[in-house]
């Protein structure tokens, strides 16, 4: 080898080693969300939040608005009969369906959803009027510090943050003195937006809630309103201003009767304390929190639009989901601010929305933010036990398919809102949290107990047919055939079958890890007794034993076994490969005319999981191009009207965003097992589905199943280097997808079995490889 080649090789190896030594950094300012003024609608605003509270910064000319929200503001009044699910039970519904009395069942289970409440509540807004002649030119979200900024032509700047440590928002106005600061109640907003009737399945305008007018008050530089809501709930929205030299400060908070009996005094105390500190003093610990948040992990891909969406969605976890705060419903902490109640009541939809919203935190290592929903489900287990007993007539627990913040069933299309399989899918989040965190205490104390109670409920419903196959009394495939009689499929639909099989296999694995040897066989036998998936002769996955999906549809329910459940993989043999290929060809043939935004980001994840990098990035690119507003929020319809979908409307929900973020993870790192239900069989796959146009990519400290931290660099479509750090003692297994190139390992005793490298590591030990 010539000397200059030796030097070049040494330099390359040195650069790789230096890159591996890097740690995740703050998002580059280049990827901040920057929007030109005016912003004239709330759903294109700059999103801010601290988990409990959320805000949207927008405006035009000399007016700035901050739309207000708090995650636990809910009207829990039942529409129609109280506790209707106790009267119109699952068994009675099954009897009516057997008698083809479909309209009766629709009335029982869909009717309760058609009222105004239960519903998530908005909290009004603050409006800041600067002097005439002041003209806002642009807005920015600084991702690194979670600050929203508004820039004026005169040089005036307004900064806003939702404190990471306290339930308060603080704004700083410099370069101009506000003429007025106004506080608008939700009723005030409605009166300014009399056309606001809500989006799909909304309860309509806030006026339909029937609340009395808010009681307003003012004292010195503080103003507030106290709104009497329903069933004893009251909340106080409070804003106080203070002028200090050339700066005007605002502090804003929302208190409720869940905080204190004297919610006004508490609000005053919070805002006064924040104003006494000042913006910079509140910002300091806030920046420290966000700095730690961003240090968890990072990715880098050579596509600015995708990178911006990825960073923004990771930011959403920090802004809208905190460990001790309410988890994100459909719109997170950014409820509609147009005088109406939110689309689909801003509820918790468990037929894909909540599950997919909480699908991207595991690989990014944002476990505290993800645990918000896990803890929510855990804390309501008594209510879910009562629901299992009262509605399904079983032991164990079940969460309603569509529910309010308290966990109350809202009803809706009964095929899905009252389906037991939705609880099985929710249990999958407990399983994933354990798999990626490697937290065995969490496994023993929460994941297995909660999920096993779901398993008990499912076993209570399943009955063997004359062939010994376990069947549910009713079956469906989410949103297929809407709520028509055709939507009642022959038990078990592939969706139900896959959801239940994944549940029982994960319970088998968790029981083994917990040392509950007497329960392993119970779950293994249940998984086996469900039988095989329903396919055509060519391998195409059907809806059920008899029905094929024959038209385009938004919900990938009949192929959920490919993703996220991973029950059918390319490593399961020729038969599985045939099923994958035939099923995806069928979906391709049906087209995307009836897809929503989330369909594209879900399909991107799925295509990456089966190793189809080019289709994965194609679907992701379509999502980012056509199904997000200019502030990054996912909307269901094609905003470009380019023919990607026949849906062109714009109700905002979050799950599509998080699926897009997860699609990036799936292209960069995978760690699944080809043998679901078998413990410690996961294999780490580095850059498993990276498209050609992402020739240079990298990631730092993404998590793999087993709790491993993985970092890697790719240049010119080749893996350059990677490192893996163990969360606990065990054997790490790494797929050889390095195109015949042999890794140079940092440790000895790396063995190879087939196409998998294996090495034993102790907790905290790091292995690296260069090429």
XYZ file of C-alpha atoms in Angstrom, residues 68-433:
366
model
C -54.297 28.550 25.789
C -54.794 24.926 26.764
C -54.405 22.623 29.722
C -54.319 18.849 29.284
C -56.810 17.855 31.977
C -59.566 20.355 31.133
C -62.424 18.038 30.215
C -66.186 18.041 30.316
C -66.925 14.477 31.441
C -70.725 14.629 31.240
C -72.094 11.506 29.593
C -74.328 12.061 26.586
C -77.545 10.133 27.079
C -77.966 7.464 29.741
C -75.507 7.389 32.604
C -73.157 4.390 32.437
C -74.947 3.155 29.346
C -72.288 0.473 28.785
C -73.588 -1.420 31.826
C -76.994 -1.778 30.197
C -75.992 -2.269 26.564
C -73.312 -4.871 27.109
C -71.002 -6.643 24.709
C -72.968 -9.868 25.044
C -76.251 -8.126 24.251
C -74.600 -6.503 21.254
C -73.389 -9.887 20.032
C -76.935 -11.228 20.328
C -78.338 -8.320 18.306
C -75.699 -8.738 15.603
C -76.482 -12.460 15.401
C -80.117 -11.493 14.823
C -79.027 -8.905 12.223
C -80.507 -6.089 14.309
C -77.649 -3.810 13.412
C -79.464 -0.506 13.863
C -80.174 -1.343 17.484
C -76.495 -1.930 18.227
C -75.538 1.274 16.401
C -78.006 3.176 18.544
C -76.612 1.664 21.730
C -72.915 2.172 21.044
C -72.665 4.944 18.457
C -75.382 7.177 19.862
C -73.481 8.246 23.003
C -70.730 9.774 20.867
C -73.064 12.113 19.035
C -73.574 14.618 21.836
C -71.521 17.622 22.845
C -69.733 15.885 25.697
C -67.597 14.240 26.918
C -65.069 16.515 25.249
C -61.702 18.157 25.671
C -62.025 21.880 26.461
C -60.025 24.827 25.116
C -59.025 27.535 27.595
C -59.292 30.830 25.729
C -56.488 33.109 24.632
C -54.349 36.119 25.463
C -54.109 38.943 22.908
C -51.293 41.503 22.929
C -51.806 44.727 21.008
C -48.663 46.638 20.138
C -48.837 50.272 19.009
C -50.252 51.052 15.584
C -47.529 50.842 12.974
C -45.860 47.852 14.572
C -45.892 45.069 11.991
C -45.073 41.463 12.789
C -42.866 40.007 10.076
C -42.131 36.481 11.214
C -42.319 33.803 13.876
C -39.789 31.252 15.051
C -39.706 28.209 17.298
C -36.231 27.729 18.769
C -36.144 23.977 19.211
C -33.024 23.907 21.385
C -34.598 26.105 24.062
C -38.319 25.608 23.331
C -38.947 29.342 22.908
C -41.391 30.982 20.561
C -40.464 34.333 19.043
C -42.276 37.002 17.077
C -40.190 39.513 15.111
C -41.483 42.972 14.201
C -40.390 45.270 11.391
C -39.350 47.926 13.928
C -36.935 45.523 15.618
C -39.276 44.729 18.500
C -39.173 41.101 19.642
C -41.610 39.051 21.687
C -40.278 35.872 23.304
C -42.424 33.186 24.919
C -41.745 30.011 26.856
C -43.728 27.475 28.819
C -41.528 26.814 31.829
C -40.190 23.274 31.956
C -40.157 23.425 35.745
C -43.272 25.366 36.718
C -46.891 25.418 35.437
C -46.536 28.915 34.033
C -45.865 30.622 30.703
C -43.685 33.727 30.537
C -43.485 36.278 27.714
C -41.010 39.091 27.199
C -41.784 42.116 24.995
C -38.810 44.283 24.049
C -38.591 47.197 21.647
C -42.203 48.284 22.024
C -44.623 48.864 24.880
C -47.925 47.012 24.470
C -50.983 49.209 24.127
C -53.162 46.493 25.632
C -53.149 42.944 26.922
C -56.514 41.232 26.641
C -57.744 37.936 28.068
C -60.494 36.177 26.129
C -62.564 33.361 27.557
C -63.652 30.507 25.299
C -67.049 32.199 24.983
C -65.375 35.451 23.950
C -63.475 33.557 21.270
C -66.711 31.977 20.060
C -68.386 35.358 19.755
C -65.464 36.515 17.582
C -65.697 33.330 15.478
C -69.391 32.661 15.040
C -68.671 30.383 12.087
C -66.683 28.015 14.280
C -68.772 24.855 14.340
C -65.981 22.342 14.859
C -64.393 19.689 12.703
C -65.429 16.052 12.175
C -67.361 14.577 15.129
C -66.822 17.731 17.158
C -69.506 18.698 19.623
C -69.817 21.949 17.698
C -69.335 25.415 19.131
C -68.351 25.973 22.754
C -71.708 27.696 23.230
C -73.356 24.277 23.142
C -71.709 23.356 26.438
C -74.316 25.475 28.215
C -71.854 26.966 30.688
C -72.578 30.263 32.436
C -70.475 33.201 31.334
C -67.027 33.269 32.861
C -66.598 35.470 35.915
C -63.944 38.045 35.078
C -61.770 39.971 37.461
C -59.009 42.533 37.452
C -56.580 43.845 40.042
C -53.658 46.129 39.297
C -51.811 44.637 36.321
C -53.488 41.242 36.676
C -56.651 39.989 35.012
C -58.341 36.640 35.062
C -61.474 34.735 34.397
C -62.956 31.817 36.305
C -65.053 29.428 34.271
C -67.576 27.147 35.913
C -67.604 24.018 33.790
C -69.405 20.746 34.531
C -69.671 18.376 37.480
C -67.915 20.707 39.909
C -64.956 21.616 37.703
C -63.856 25.219 37.692
C -60.735 26.629 36.114
C -58.999 29.967 36.313
C -57.026 31.551 33.480
C -54.771 34.271 34.884
C -52.403 36.767 33.270
C -50.305 39.445 34.951
C -47.988 42.016 33.384
C -45.037 43.924 34.748
C -42.945 46.650 33.098
C -39.236 46.567 33.955
C -37.146 49.153 32.137
C -37.385 48.526 28.410
C -39.060 45.136 28.864
C -42.679 44.203 29.483
C -43.181 40.801 31.090
C -46.296 38.645 31.057
C -46.910 35.584 33.187
C -49.810 33.235 32.423
C -51.135 30.187 34.197
C -54.233 28.011 34.346
C -55.360 26.548 37.651
C -58.328 24.351 38.398
C -60.237 22.780 41.253
C -57.993 19.730 40.850
C -55.101 21.917 42.077
C -56.597 23.853 44.937
C -59.785 25.000 46.593
C -58.621 28.574 46.044
C -57.622 28.412 42.414
C -57.407 32.223 42.087
C -54.911 32.571 44.939
C -52.792 29.785 43.493
C -52.791 31.412 40.052
C -51.761 34.757 41.524
C -48.944 33.114 43.471
C -47.576 31.330 40.406
C -47.582 34.380 38.180
C -46.179 36.738 40.804
C -43.291 34.360 41.458
C -42.482 34.112 37.755
C -42.569 37.880 37.279
C -40.341 38.394 40.296
C -37.735 36.118 38.720
C -37.896 37.649 35.262
C -37.677 36.015 31.871
C -33.966 35.179 31.922
C -34.129 33.598 35.374
C -37.082 31.419 34.342
C -35.290 30.579 31.097
C -32.139 29.232 32.776
C -33.555 26.030 34.366
C -35.915 25.715 31.411
C -32.918 25.568 29.054
C -31.234 23.027 31.306
C -34.277 20.753 31.123
C -34.429 20.986 27.345
C -30.697 20.504 27.021
C -31.027 17.200 28.904
C -34.009 16.295 26.725
C -32.068 16.761 23.506
C -29.053 14.882 24.864
C -31.068 11.654 24.907
C -30.499 10.983 21.193
C -30.285 12.550 17.764
C -30.426 11.614 14.090
C -29.053 13.232 10.956
C -30.454 12.594 7.468
C -29.629 14.503 4.259
C -33.174 15.714 3.666
C -34.012 19.082 5.189
C -37.794 18.617 5.137
C -37.634 15.192 6.782
C -35.026 16.342 9.311
C -37.172 19.344 10.270
C -40.221 17.140 10.723
C -38.235 14.629 12.786
C -36.810 17.272 15.124
C -40.161 18.996 15.499
C -41.948 15.758 16.387
C -39.349 14.846 18.990
C -39.909 18.347 20.384
C -43.628 17.518 20.636
C -42.805 14.799 23.175
C -41.127 17.361 25.423
C -43.756 20.060 24.879
C -46.902 17.932 25.120
C -46.083 14.802 27.140
C -44.395 14.854 30.530
C -43.985 12.154 33.147
C -46.450 13.667 35.640
C -48.791 15.355 33.179
C -51.797 14.178 31.166
C -50.822 12.193 28.059
C -51.518 13.488 24.583
C -55.006 12.976 23.163
C -55.689 13.621 19.481
C -54.437 17.233 19.468
C -52.124 17.118 22.460
C -52.114 20.419 24.387
C -53.149 22.414 21.314
C -56.932 22.290 21.371
C -58.852 24.253 18.738
C -59.015 28.029 19.199
C -61.773 29.029 16.808
C -64.809 29.084 19.083
C -65.469 25.394 18.554
C -64.788 22.156 20.341
C -61.996 20.008 18.892
C -62.389 17.459 16.081
C -63.391 14.039 17.394
C -63.807 15.709 20.796
C -60.022 15.754 21.270
C -60.395 12.297 22.797
C -58.215 9.246 23.334
C -58.769 7.019 20.297
C -57.315 3.555 20.873
C -57.909 2.146 17.410
C -54.539 3.580 16.312
C -54.179 7.207 17.434
C -52.872 6.843 20.978
C -50.813 3.783 20.113
C -49.125 5.491 17.185
C -48.647 8.765 19.058
C -46.634 6.795 21.595
C -44.692 4.687 19.055
C -41.655 6.918 18.451
C -40.373 7.623 21.945
C -38.889 4.191 22.612
C -36.085 4.314 20.046
C -35.294 7.941 20.847
C -34.937 7.036 24.530
C -37.496 9.585 25.736
C -38.902 7.165 28.288
C -40.141 9.748 30.804
C -42.193 11.485 28.142
C -43.532 8.172 26.868
C -44.359 6.976 30.361
C -47.001 9.710 30.554
C -49.432 7.455 28.686
C -48.225 4.265 30.361
C -48.838 5.801 33.795
C -52.209 7.138 32.684
C -53.324 3.623 31.731
C -51.860 2.202 34.924
C -53.561 4.759 37.176
C -56.988 3.965 35.686
C -56.796 0.208 36.077
C -59.625 0.140 38.627
C -61.900 1.891 36.124
C -60.754 -0.478 33.403
C -61.427 -3.490 35.634
C -64.930 -2.200 36.205
C -65.369 -1.727 32.451
C -64.231 -5.301 31.764
C -66.698 -6.605 34.351
C -69.637 -4.344 33.476
C -69.387 -4.348 29.692
C -67.552 -7.526 28.703
C -68.578 -9.627 31.707
C -65.031 -10.817 32.347
C -62.249 -10.666 34.859
C -59.152 -8.601 34.171
C -59.215 -5.138 32.652
C -59.945 -3.416 29.354
C -59.631 0.191 28.247
C -62.405 1.499 25.983
C -61.563 1.875 22.315
C -62.573 5.546 22.508
C -62.385 7.244 25.885
C -62.293 10.488 27.810
C -59.536 11.696 30.133
C -61.144 9.861 33.063
C -61.211 6.637 31.038
C -64.951 6.801 30.430
C -66.196 5.046 27.256
C -67.348 7.621 24.723
C -68.849 5.196 22.264
C -68.667 5.789 18.533
C -68.707 3.268 15.740
C -69.265 0.257 17.954
C -67.221 -2.117 15.839
C -64.116 -0.302 17.030
C -65.007 1.935 19.975
C -66.223 -1.087 21.940
C -63.809 -3.687 20.539
C -61.746 -5.619 23.102
C -58.806 -5.880 20.690
C -58.014 -2.205 21.255
C -56.939 -3.084 24.797
C -54.595 -5.734 23.430
C -52.978 -3.086 21.222
C -52.662 -0.724 24.201
C -50.919 -3.499 26.153
C -48.344 -3.599 23.369
C -47.100 -0.187 24.531
C -46.261 -1.645 27.952
C -44.355 -4.430 26.232
C -42.409 -2.036 23.995
C -41.550 0.234 26.922
